[in-house]
PDB file of C-alpha atoms and ligand atoms in Angstrom:
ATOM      1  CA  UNK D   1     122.923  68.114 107.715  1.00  0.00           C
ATOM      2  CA  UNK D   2     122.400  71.200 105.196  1.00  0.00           C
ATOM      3  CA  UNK D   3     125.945  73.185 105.289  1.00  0.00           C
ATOM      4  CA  UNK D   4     126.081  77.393 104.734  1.00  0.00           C
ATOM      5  CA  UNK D   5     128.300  79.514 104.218  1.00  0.00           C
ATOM      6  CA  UNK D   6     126.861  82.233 106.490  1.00  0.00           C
ATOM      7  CA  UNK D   7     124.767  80.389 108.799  1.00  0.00           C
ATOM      8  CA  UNK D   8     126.021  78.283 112.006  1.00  0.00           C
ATOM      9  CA  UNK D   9     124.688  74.757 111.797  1.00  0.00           C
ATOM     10  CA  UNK D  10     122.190  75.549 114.908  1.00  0.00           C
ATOM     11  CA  UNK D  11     121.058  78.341 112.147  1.00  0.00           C
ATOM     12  CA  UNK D  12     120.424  75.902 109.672  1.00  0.00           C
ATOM     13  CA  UNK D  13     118.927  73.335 111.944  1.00  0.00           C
ATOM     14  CA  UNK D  14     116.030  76.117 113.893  1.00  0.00           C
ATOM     15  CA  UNK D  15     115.624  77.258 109.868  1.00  0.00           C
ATOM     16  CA  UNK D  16     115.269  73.956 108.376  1.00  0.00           C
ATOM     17  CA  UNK D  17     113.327  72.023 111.264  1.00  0.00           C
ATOM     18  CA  UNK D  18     111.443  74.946 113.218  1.00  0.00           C
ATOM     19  CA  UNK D  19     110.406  73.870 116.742  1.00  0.00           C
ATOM     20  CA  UNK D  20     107.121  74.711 118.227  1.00  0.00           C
ATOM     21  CA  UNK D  21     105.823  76.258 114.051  1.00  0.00           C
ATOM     22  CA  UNK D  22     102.106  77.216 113.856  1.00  0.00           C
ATOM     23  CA  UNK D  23      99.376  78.672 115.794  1.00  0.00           C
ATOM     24  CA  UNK D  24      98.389  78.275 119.287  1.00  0.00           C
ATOM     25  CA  UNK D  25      94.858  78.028 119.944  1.00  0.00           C
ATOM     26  CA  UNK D  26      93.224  80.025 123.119  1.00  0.00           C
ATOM     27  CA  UNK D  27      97.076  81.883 124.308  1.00  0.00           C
ATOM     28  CA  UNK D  28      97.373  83.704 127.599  1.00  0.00           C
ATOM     29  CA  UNK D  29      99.545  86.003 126.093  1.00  0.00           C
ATOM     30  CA  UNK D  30     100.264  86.907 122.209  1.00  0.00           C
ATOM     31  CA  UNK D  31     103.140  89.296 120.912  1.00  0.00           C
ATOM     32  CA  UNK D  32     103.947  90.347 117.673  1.00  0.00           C
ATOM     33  CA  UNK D  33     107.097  92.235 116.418  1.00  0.00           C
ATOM     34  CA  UNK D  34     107.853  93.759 112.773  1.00  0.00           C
ATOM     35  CA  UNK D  35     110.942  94.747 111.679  1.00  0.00           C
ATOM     36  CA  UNK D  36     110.499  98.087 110.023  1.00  0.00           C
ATOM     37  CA  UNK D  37     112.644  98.184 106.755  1.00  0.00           C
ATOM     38  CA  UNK D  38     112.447  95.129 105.606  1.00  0.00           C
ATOM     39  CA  UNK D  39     108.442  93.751 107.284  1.00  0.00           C
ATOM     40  CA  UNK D  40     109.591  90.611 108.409  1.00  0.00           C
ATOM     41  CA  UNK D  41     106.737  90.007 111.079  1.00  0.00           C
ATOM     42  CA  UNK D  42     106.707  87.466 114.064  1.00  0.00           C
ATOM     43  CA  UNK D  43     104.193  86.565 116.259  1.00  0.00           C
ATOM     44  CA  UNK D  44     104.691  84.528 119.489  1.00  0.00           C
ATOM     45  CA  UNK D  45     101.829  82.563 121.542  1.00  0.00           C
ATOM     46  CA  UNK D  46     102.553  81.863 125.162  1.00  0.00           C
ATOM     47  CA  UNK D  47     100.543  79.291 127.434  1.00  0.00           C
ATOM     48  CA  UNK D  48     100.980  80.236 131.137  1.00  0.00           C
ATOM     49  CA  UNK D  49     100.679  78.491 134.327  1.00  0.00           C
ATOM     50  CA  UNK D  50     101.167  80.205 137.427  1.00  0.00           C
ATOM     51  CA  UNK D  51     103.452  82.746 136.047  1.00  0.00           C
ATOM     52  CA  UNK D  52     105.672  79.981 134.549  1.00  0.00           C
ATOM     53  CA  UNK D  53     105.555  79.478 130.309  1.00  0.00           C
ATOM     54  CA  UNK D  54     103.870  76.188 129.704  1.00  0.00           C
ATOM     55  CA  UNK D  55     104.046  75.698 126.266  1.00  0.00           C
ATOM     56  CA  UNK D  56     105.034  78.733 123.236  1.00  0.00           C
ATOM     57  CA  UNK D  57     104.268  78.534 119.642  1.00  0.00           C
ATOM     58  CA  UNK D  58     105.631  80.997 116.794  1.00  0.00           C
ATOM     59  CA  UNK D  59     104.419  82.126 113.532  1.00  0.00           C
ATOM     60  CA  UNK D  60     106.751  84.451 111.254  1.00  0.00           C
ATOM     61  CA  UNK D  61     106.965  85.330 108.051  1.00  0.00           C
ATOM     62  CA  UNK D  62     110.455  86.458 107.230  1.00  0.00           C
ATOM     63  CA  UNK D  63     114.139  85.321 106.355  1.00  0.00           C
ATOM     64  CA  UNK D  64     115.952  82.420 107.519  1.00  0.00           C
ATOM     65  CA  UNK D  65     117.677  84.124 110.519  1.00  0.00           C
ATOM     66  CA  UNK D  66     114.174  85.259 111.760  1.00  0.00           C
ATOM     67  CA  UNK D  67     112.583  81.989 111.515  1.00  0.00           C
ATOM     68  CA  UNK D  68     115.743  80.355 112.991  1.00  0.00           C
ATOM     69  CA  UNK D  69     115.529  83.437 115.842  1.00  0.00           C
ATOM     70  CA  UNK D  70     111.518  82.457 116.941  1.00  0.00           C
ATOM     71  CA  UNK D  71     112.155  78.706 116.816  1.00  0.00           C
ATOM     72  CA  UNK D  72     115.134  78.858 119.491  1.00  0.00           C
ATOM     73  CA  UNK D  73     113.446  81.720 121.302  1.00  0.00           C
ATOM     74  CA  UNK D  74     109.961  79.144 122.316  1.00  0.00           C
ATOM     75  CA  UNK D  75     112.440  76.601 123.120  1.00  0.00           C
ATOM     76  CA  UNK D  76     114.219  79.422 125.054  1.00  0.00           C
ATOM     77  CA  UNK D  77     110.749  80.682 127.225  1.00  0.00           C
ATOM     78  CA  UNK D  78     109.416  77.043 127.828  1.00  0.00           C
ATOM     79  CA  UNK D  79     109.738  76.520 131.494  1.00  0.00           C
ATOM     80  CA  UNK D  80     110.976  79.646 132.225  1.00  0.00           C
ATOM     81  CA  UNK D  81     108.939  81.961 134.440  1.00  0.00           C
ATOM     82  CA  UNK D  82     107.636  85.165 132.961  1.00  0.00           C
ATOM     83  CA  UNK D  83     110.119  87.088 134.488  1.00  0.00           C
ATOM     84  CA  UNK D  84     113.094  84.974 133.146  1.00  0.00           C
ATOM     85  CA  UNK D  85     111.516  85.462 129.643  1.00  0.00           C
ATOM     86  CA  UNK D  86     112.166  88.948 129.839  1.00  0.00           C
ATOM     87  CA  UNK D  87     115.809  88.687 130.857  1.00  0.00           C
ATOM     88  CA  UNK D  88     116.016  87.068 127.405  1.00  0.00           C
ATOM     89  CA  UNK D  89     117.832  89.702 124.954  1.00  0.00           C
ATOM     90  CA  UNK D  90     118.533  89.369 121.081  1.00  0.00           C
ATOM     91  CA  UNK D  91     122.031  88.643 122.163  1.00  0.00           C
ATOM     92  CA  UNK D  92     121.175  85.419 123.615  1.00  0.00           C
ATOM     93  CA  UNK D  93     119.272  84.512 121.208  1.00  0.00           C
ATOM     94  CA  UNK D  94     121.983  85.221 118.653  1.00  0.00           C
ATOM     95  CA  UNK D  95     124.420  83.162 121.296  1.00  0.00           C
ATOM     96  CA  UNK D  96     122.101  80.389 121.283  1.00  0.00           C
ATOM     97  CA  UNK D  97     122.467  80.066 117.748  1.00  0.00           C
ATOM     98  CA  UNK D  98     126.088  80.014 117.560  1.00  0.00           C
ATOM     99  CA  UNK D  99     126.010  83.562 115.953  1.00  0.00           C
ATOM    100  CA  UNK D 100     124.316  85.207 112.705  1.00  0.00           C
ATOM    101  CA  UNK D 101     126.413  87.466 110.042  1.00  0.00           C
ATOM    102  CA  UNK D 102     125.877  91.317 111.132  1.00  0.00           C
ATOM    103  CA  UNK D 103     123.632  91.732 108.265  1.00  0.00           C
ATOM    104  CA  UNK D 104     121.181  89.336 109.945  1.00  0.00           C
ATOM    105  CA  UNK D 105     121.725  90.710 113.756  1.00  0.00           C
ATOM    106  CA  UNK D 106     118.490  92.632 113.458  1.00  0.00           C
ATOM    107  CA  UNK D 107     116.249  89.617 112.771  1.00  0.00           C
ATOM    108  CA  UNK D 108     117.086  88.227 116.396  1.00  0.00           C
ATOM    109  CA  UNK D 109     115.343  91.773 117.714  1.00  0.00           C
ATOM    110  CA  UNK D 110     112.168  90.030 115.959  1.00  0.00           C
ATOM    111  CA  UNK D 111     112.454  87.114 119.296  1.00  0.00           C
ATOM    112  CA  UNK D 112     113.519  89.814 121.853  1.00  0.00           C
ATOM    113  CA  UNK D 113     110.471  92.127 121.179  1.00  0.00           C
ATOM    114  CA  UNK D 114     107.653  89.308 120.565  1.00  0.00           C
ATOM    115  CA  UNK D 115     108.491  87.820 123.986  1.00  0.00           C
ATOM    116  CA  UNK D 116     107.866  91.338 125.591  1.00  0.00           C
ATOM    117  CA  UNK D 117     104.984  91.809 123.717  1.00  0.00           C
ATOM    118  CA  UNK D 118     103.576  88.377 124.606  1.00  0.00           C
ATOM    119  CA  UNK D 119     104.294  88.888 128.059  1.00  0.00           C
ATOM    120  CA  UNK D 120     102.511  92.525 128.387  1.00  0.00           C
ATOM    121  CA  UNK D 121      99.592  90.819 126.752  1.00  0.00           C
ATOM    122  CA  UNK D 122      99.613  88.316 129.192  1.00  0.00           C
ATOM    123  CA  UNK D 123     100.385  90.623 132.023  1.00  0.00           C
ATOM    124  CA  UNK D 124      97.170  92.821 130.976  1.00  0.00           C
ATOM    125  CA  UNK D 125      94.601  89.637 130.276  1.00  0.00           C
ATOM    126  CA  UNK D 126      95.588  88.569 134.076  1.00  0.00           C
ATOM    127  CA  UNK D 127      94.818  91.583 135.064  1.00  0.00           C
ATOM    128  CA  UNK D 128      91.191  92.078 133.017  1.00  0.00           C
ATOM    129  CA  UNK D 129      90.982  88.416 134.394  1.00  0.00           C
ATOM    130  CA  UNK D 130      90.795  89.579 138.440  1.00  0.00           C
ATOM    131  CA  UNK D 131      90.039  93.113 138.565  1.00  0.00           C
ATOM    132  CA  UNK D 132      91.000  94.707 141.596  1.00  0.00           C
ATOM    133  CA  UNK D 133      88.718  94.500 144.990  1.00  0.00           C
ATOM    134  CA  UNK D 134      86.010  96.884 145.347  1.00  0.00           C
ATOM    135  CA  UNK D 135      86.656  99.010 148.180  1.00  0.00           C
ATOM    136  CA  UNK D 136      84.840  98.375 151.149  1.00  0.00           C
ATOM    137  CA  UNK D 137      82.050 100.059 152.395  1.00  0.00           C
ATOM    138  CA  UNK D 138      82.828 102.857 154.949  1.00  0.00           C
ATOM    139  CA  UNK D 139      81.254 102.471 158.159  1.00  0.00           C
ATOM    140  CA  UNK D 140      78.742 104.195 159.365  1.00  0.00           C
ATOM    141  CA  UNK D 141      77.178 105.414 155.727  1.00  0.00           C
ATOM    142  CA  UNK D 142      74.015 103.499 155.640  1.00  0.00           C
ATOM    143  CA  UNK D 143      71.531 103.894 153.344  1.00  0.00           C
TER     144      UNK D 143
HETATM  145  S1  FES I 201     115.838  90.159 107.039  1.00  0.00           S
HETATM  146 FE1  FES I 201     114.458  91.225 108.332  1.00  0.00          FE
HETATM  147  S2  FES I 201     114.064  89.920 109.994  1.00  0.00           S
HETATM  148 FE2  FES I 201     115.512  88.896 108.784  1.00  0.00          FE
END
């Protein structure tokens, strides 16, 4: 295994052998998240089966610590139900990977934000998906 000075070897592991890498054809739900200053962008795909993450899938062009952050984070969502997603903060996604140098904490906001963002896209497809009832008709207005 690659050694770094800076990185935990779960770091270097995500970085050098990303889980769940490319595009996901047909999502339920896609979110993407750029960091401001320095435009590292990720974008998460979610597959979702009765409100449980099926399958996730990552794209994101940035630093090490970014890539590293999206790779854990799908392996993070999978199985989990939408609303355990959300409990997921960039602190335990930084404690999943045994810790990044403070320069790098901001790149784990990258996972933290895309999985909201994927899950408010799914949330709104669902609900495009069944519109609400029509109300019924009131009685006694024929036509
Ligand atoms: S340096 Fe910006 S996300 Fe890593």
């Amino acid at each position: 295994m690659v050694e770094h000075p800076l990185y935990s070897p779960i770091v270097v592991d995500h970085f050098t052998h990303p889980r769940n890498l490319g595009e996901m054809e047909n999502p339920d739900g896609m979110g993407e998240a750029q960091n401001p200053v320095c435009g590292d962008t990720m974008r998460l795909f979610i597959k979702v089966e009765s409100d449980r993450i099926v399958d996730a899938r990552f794209l994101t062009f940035g630093c090490g610590a970014a890539i590293a952050s999206s790779s854990i984070a799908t392996e993070m969502i999978k199985g989990k139900t939408i609303e355990e997603a959300l409990l997921i903060t960039d602190q335990i996604v930084i404690e999943a990977l045994g810790g990044l140098p403070p320069s790098k904490v901001h790149c784990s906001i990258l996972a933290e934000m895309a999985i909201q963002k994927a899950v408010e896209d799914y949330r709104e497809k669902s609900r495009l998906k069944s519109p609400p009832p029509l109300p019924s008709p009131i009685e006694g207005e024929g036509i």
